[in-house]
mmCIF file of C-alpha atoms in Angstrom:
data_model
loop_
_atom_site.group_PDB
_atom_site.id
_atom_site.type_symbol
_atom_site.label_atom_id
_atom_site.label_comp_id
_atom_site.label_asym_id
_atom_site.label_seq_id
_atom_site.Cartn_x
_atom_site.Cartn_y
_atom_site.Cartn_z
ATOM 1 C CA MET A 1 -66.280 -6.958 55.624
ATOM 2 C CA ARG A 2 -63.998 -7.372 58.586
ATOM 3 C CA PRO A 3 -62.735 -10.852 59.550
ATOM 4 C CA VAL A 4 -65.499 -13.201 60.701
ATOM 5 C CA LEU A 5 -65.145 -14.577 64.229
ATOM 6 C CA PRO A 6 -67.276 -17.112 66.154
ATOM 7 C CA GLY A 7 -69.287 -14.338 67.814
ATOM 8 C CA ASP A 8 -70.219 -12.971 64.392
ATOM 9 C CA ILE A 9 -71.703 -16.340 63.421
ATOM 10 C CA SER A 10 -73.642 -16.546 66.655
ATOM 11 C CA ALA A 11 -75.066 -13.020 66.369
ATOM 12 C CA ALA A 12 -76.000 -13.462 62.717
ATOM 13 C CA ALA A 13 -77.711 -16.797 63.413
ATOM 14 C CA ARG A 14 -79.604 -15.225 66.321
ATOM 15 C CA ALA A 15 -80.797 -12.474 63.955
ATOM 16 C CA LEU A 16 -82.160 -15.153 61.603
ATOM 17 C CA LEU A 17 -83.785 -17.269 64.309
ATOM 18 C CA PRO A 18 -87.017 -15.212 64.688
ATOM 19 C CA LEU A 19 -87.557 -15.251 60.904
ATOM 20 C CA PRO A 20 -89.597 -17.789 58.949
ATOM 21 C CA PRO A 21 -87.307 -20.542 57.607
ATOM 22 C CA GLY A 22 -88.065 -19.564 54.012
ATOM 23 C CA SER A 23 -86.588 -16.075 54.413
ATOM 24 C CA ARG A 24 -83.385 -17.001 56.259
ATOM 25 C CA LYS A 25 -81.231 -17.547 53.189
ATOM 26 C CA SER A 26 -81.954 -14.146 51.678
ATOM 27 C CA VAL A 27 -81.535 -12.334 54.993
ATOM 28 C CA ALA A 28 -78.221 -14.119 55.616
ATOM 29 C CA LEU A 29 -76.963 -12.838 52.269
ATOM 30 C CA ARG A 30 -78.307 -9.366 53.076
ATOM 31 C CA LEU A 31 -76.483 -9.313 56.438
ATOM 32 C CA ILE A 32 -73.197 -10.013 54.688
ATOM 33 C CA LYS A 33 -73.834 -7.319 52.087
ATOM 34 C CA GLU A 34 -74.690 -4.856 54.871
ATOM 35 C CA ALA A 35 -71.474 -5.703 56.734
ATOM 36 C CA GLN A 36 -69.473 -5.256 53.526
ATOM 37 C CA ALA A 37 -71.122 -1.887 52.853
ATOM 38 C CA ALA A 38 -70.507 -0.790 56.436
ATOM 39 C CA ASP A 39 -66.838 -1.733 56.194
ATOM 40 C CA ARG A 40 -66.429 0.293 53.003
ATOM 41 C CA TYR A 41 -68.165 3.223 54.735
ATOM 42 C CA ARG A 42 -65.955 2.855 57.821
ATOM 43 C CA LYS A 43 -62.805 2.914 55.713
ATOM 44 C CA LYS A 44 -63.935 5.971 53.745
ATOM 45 C CA PHE A 45 -65.422 8.097 56.546
ATOM 46 C CA ARG A 46 -63.543 6.690 59.574
ATOM 47 C CA LYS A 47 -66.734 6.033 61.509
ATOM 48 C CA ALA A 48 -69.393 3.359 61.810
ATOM 49 C CA HIS A 49 -72.318 3.288 59.416
ATOM 50 C CA ALA A 50 -75.513 4.445 61.163
ATOM 51 C CA LEU A 51 -77.591 1.467 59.986
ATOM 52 C CA PHE A 52 -75.112 -1.363 59.444
ATOM 53 C CA GLY A 53 -72.445 -0.812 62.085
ATOM 54 C CA ASN A 54 -68.659 -0.996 61.951
ATOM 55 C CA GLY A 55 -68.150 -3.545 59.183
ATOM 56 C CA THR A 56 -68.393 -6.714 61.260
ATOM 57 C CA LEU A 57 -71.075 -9.292 60.662
ATOM 58 C CA MET A 58 -71.942 -9.046 64.363
ATOM 59 C CA ALA A 59 -72.586 -5.299 64.139
ATOM 60 C CA ALA A 60 -74.831 -5.744 61.097
ATOM 61 C CA ALA A 61 -76.736 -8.526 62.884
ATOM 62 C CA MET A 62 -77.127 -6.506 66.073
ATOM 63 C CA MET A 63 -79.052 -3.853 64.166
ATOM 64 C CA ARG A 64 -81.902 -6.394 64.095
ATOM 65 C CA PRO A 65 -83.789 -8.079 66.925
ATOM 66 C CA LEU A 66 -81.727 -11.013 68.213
ATOM 67 C CA ALA A 67 -83.141 -14.183 69.710
ATOM 68 C CA CYS A 68 -81.597 -15.511 72.907
ATOM 69 C CA GLU A 69 -78.700 -17.886 72.334
ATOM 70 C CA PRO A 70 -80.149 -21.409 72.105
ATOM 71 C CA ARG A 71 -78.292 -24.668 72.593
ATOM 72 C CA LEU A 72 -75.993 -25.641 69.753
ATOM 73 C CA ASP A 73 -78.071 -28.755 69.045
ATOM 74 C CA ASP A 74 -81.298 -26.767 68.502
ATOM 75 C CA PRO A 75 -82.463 -27.648 64.945
ATOM 76 C CA ASP A 76 -83.702 -24.132 64.111
ATOM 77 C CA TYR A 77 -80.469 -22.579 65.360
ATOM 78 C CA LEU A 78 -78.438 -25.071 63.341
ATOM 79 C CA ASP A 79 -80.482 -24.117 60.277
ATOM 80 C CA CYS A 80 -79.709 -20.446 60.884
ATOM 81 C CA ARG A 81 -75.997 -21.128 61.339
ATOM 82 C CA PHE A 82 -76.057 -23.210 58.161
ATOM 83 C CA HIS A 83 -77.497 -20.274 56.202
ATOM 84 C CA ILE A 84 -74.833 -17.914 57.547
ATOM 85 C CA PHE A 85 -72.026 -20.330 56.658
ATOM 86 C CA GLN A 86 -73.569 -20.935 53.223
ATOM 87 C CA ALA A 87 -73.827 -17.189 52.570
ATOM 88 C CA LEU A 88 -70.173 -16.759 53.564
ATOM 89 C CA MET A 89 -69.189 -19.579 51.219
ATOM 90 C CA ASP A 90 -71.192 -17.988 48.398
ATOM 91 C CA GLN A 91 -69.216 -14.765 48.832
ATOM 92 C CA HIS A 92 -65.945 -16.617 48.228
ATOM 93 C CA ARG A 93 -66.986 -18.788 45.278
ATOM 94 C CA PRO A 94 -65.651 -17.679 41.910
ATOM 95 C CA VAL A 95 -68.337 -16.766 39.395
ATOM 96 C CA SER A 96 -68.277 -19.163 36.441
#
């Protein structure tokens, strides 16, 4: 996956916002896996993946319906951002 920037977090959280709270964690993990797959595809074929984009988290998120950007103190939006950050952390934790 390409480097994660603030816009990537926003887009990914907006992709989670329309979903039921119970499915946000798994979809957050799926978005990251899709961005990783797209980046591998981009490096191999020198073009964006048709379903997952160009290897950024934002591109993977934008393949889904996005909610409008809410205020940063919106509890549901904070929950979505939390799940994105948690999924990113999970990708960097060593397996014990």
